[in-house]
Short mmCIF file of C-alpha atoms in Angstrom, two decimals:
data_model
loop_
_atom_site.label_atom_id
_atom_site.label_comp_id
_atom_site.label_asym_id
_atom_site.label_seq_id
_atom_site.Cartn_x
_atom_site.Cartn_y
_atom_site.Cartn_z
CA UNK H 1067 189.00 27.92 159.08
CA UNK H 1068 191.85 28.16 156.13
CA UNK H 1069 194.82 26.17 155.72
CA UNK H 1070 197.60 28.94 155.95
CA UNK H 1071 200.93 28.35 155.39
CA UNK H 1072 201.58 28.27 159.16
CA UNK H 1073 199.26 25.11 159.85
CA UNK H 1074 200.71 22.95 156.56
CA UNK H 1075 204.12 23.89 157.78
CA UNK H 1076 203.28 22.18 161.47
CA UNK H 1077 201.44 19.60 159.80
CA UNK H 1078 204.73 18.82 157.24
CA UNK H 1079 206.91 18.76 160.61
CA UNK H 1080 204.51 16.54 162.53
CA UNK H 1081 204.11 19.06 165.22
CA UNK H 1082 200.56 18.31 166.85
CA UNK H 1083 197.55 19.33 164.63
CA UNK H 1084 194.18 19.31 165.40
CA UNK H 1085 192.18 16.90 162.92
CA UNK H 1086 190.26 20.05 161.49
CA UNK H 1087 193.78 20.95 159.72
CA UNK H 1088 193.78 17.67 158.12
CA UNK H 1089 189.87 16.98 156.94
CA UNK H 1090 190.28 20.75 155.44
CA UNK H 1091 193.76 19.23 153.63
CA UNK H 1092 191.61 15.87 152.63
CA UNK H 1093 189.30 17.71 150.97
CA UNK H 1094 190.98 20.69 149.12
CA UNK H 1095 190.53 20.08 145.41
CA UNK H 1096 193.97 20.46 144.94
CA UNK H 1097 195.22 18.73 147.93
CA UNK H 1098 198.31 16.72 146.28
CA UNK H 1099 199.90 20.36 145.28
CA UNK H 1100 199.22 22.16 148.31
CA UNK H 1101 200.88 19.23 150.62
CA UNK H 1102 203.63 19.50 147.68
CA UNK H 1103 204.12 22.84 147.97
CA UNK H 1104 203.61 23.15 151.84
CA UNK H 1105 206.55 20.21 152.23
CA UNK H 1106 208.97 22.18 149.52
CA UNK H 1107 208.80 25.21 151.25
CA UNK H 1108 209.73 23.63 154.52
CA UNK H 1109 212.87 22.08 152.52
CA UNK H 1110 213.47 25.59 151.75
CA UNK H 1111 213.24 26.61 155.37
CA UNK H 1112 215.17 23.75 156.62
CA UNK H 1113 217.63 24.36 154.18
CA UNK H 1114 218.09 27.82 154.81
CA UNK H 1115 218.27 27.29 158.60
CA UNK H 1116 221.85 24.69 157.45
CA UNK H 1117 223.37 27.85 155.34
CA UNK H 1118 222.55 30.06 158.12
CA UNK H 1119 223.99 28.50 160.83
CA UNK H 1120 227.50 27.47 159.58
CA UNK H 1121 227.55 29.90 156.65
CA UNK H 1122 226.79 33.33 157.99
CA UNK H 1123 229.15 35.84 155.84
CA UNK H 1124 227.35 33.63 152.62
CA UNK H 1125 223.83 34.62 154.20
CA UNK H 1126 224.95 38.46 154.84
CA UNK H 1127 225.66 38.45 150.48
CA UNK H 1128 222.23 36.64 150.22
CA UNK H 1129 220.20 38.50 152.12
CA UNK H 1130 222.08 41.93 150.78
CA UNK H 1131 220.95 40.62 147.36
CA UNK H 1132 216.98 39.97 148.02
CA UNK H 1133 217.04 44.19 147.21
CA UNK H 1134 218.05 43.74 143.97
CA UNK H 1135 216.64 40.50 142.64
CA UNK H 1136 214.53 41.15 139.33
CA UNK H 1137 213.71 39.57 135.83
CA UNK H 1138 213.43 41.27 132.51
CA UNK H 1139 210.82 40.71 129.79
CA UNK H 1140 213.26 38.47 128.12
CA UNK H 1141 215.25 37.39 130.61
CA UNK H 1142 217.97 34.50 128.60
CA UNK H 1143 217.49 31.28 130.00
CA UNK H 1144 219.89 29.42 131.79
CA UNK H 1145 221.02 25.94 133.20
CA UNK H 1146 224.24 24.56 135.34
CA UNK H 1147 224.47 20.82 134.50
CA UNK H 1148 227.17 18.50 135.20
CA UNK H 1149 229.16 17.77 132.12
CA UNK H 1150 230.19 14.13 133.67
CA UNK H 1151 226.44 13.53 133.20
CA UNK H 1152 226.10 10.45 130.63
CA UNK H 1153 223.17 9.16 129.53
CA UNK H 1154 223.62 5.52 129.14
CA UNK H 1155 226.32 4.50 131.71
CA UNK H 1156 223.73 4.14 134.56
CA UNK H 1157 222.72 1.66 132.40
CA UNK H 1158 226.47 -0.02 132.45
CA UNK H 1159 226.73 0.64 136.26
CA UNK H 1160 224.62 0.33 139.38
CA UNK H 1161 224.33 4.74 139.21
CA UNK H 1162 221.18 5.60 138.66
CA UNK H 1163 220.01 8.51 136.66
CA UNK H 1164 219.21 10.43 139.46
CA UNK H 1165 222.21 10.06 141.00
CA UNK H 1166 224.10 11.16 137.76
CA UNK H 1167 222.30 14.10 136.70
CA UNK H 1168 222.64 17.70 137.95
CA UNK H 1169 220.56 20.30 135.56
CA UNK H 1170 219.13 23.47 137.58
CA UNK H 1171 217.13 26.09 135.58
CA UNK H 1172 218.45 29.13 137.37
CA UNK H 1173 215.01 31.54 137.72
CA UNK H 1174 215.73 34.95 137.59
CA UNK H 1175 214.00 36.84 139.90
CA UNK H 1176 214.59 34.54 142.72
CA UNK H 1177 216.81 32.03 144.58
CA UNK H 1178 217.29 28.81 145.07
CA UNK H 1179 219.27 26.53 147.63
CA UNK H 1180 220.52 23.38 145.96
CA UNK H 1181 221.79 20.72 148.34
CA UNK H 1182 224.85 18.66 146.95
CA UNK H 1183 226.69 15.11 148.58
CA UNK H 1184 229.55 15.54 146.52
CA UNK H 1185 232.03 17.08 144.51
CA UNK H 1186 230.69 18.04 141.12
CA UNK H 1187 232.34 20.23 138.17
CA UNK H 1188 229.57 22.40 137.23
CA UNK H 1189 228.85 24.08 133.48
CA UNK H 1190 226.59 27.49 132.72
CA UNK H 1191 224.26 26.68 129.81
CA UNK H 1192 222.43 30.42 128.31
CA UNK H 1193 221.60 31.53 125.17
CA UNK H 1194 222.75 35.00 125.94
CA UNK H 1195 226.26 36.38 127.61
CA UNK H 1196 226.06 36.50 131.18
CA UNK H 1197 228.09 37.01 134.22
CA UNK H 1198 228.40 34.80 137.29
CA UNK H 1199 228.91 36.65 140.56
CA UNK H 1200 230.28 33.94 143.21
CA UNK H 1201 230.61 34.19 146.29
CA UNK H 1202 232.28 31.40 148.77
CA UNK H 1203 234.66 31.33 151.90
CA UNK H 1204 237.53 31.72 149.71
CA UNK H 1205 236.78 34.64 148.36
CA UNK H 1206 234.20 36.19 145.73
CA UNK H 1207 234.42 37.74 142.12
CA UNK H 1208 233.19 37.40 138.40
CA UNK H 1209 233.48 34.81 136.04
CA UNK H 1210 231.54 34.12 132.94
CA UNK H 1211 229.32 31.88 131.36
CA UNK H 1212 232.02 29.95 129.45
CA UNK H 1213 233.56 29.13 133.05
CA UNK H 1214 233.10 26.47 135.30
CA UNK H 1215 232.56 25.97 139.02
CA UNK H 1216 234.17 22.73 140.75
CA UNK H 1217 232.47 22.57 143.74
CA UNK H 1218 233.67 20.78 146.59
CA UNK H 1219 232.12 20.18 150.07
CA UNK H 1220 235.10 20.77 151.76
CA UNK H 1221 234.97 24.15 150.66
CA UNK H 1222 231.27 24.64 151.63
CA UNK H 1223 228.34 26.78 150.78
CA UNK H 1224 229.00 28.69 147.39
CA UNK H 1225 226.59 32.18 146.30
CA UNK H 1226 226.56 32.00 142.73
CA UNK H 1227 224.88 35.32 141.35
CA UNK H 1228 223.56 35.46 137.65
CA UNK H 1229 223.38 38.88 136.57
CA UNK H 1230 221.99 40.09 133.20
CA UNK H 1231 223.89 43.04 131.71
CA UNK H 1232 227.32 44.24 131.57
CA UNK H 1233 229.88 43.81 134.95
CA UNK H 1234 231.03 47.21 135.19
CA UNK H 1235 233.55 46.80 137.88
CA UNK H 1236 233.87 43.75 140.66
CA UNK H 1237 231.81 45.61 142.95
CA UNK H 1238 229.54 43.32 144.28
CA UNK H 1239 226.24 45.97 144.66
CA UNK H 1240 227.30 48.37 141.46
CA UNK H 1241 226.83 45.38 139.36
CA UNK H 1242 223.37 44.67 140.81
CA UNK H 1243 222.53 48.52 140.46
CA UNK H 1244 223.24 48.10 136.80
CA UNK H 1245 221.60 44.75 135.83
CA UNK H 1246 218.39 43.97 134.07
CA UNK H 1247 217.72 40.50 135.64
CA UNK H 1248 219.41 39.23 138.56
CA UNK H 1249 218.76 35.49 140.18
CA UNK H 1250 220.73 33.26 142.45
CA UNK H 1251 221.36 29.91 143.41
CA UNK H 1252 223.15 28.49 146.55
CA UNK H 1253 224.88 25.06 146.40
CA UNK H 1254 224.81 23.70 149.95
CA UNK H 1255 226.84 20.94 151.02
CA UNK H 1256 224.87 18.37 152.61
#
């Protein structure tokens, strides 16, 4: 018997398991990663279930852009980060770090839902020129990577698209067509 991803994720949700699942996790070699890995992708799931539900026209523009997700050999890297972030006034307050800090490393080729409790003014770090494809219940269009995004969780679940290449027009799938890498990240209210 394996451990597929179907078993972990009942065993991860507590659903009832027969002890084989678990002496076969026990004794994996690499049985801190797989449990790791089996738990992240049901945060994924879970996640993704949240957007779903009270986010549908958001889901519609993710799942339209699964098609057309792709990295280039030298994709730039990139990072959103909080600029409020400061280092040593956690230190000065009862905030901890973690609380403080927001830094995602945006991975092109795929997508990520990132669960936020509040309010945040969020900053595009890349060492090339990119565009920024967003995508909310306000609207959607194109800003660049010198903009900002102040998200708020009133205004819920915002598609922001990172496209490598030049933004021929605001057309949502033509600029897809034409990029060279193409990743996305989701900030979720929670």
């Amino acid at each position: 018997m394996t451990l597929d991803k179907l078993s972990l994720d009942e065993m991860v949700q507590g659903v009832e398991s027969t002890d084989e699942h678990w002496v076969k996790l026990l004794q994996h070699p690499d049985t801190e990663r797989v449990w790791t890995e089996a738990v992240k992708r049901r945060e994924s799931l879970n996640a993704f279930c949240r957007l779903a539900a009270k986010w549908p026209a958001i889901v519609h523009q993710y799942k339209k852009l699964k098609s057309f997700t792709k990295k280039s050999t030298n994709a730039p890297k990139i990072n959103l980060f909080s600029p409020s972030y400061q280092p040593f006034s956690a230190a000065l307050s009862s905030t901890s770090d973690e609380e403080q800090a927001f830094s995602i490393e945006v991975k092109w080729g795929e997508h990520q839902i990132v669960e936020l409790d509040k309010d945040i003014l969020i900053n595009f770090n890349a060492d090339r020129d990119i565009n920024v494809y967003y995508s909310f219940i306000g609207g959607d269009g194109v800003i660049g990577i010198d903009d900002s995004w102040a998200f708020k969780l009133g205004e819920g679940a915002v598609l922001l698209t990172f496209v490598e290449g030049e933004c021929l027009s605001n057309d949502f799938e033509s600029i897809l067509n034409h990029a060279k890498s193409v990743g996305s990240v989701v900030l979720l209210p929670s």
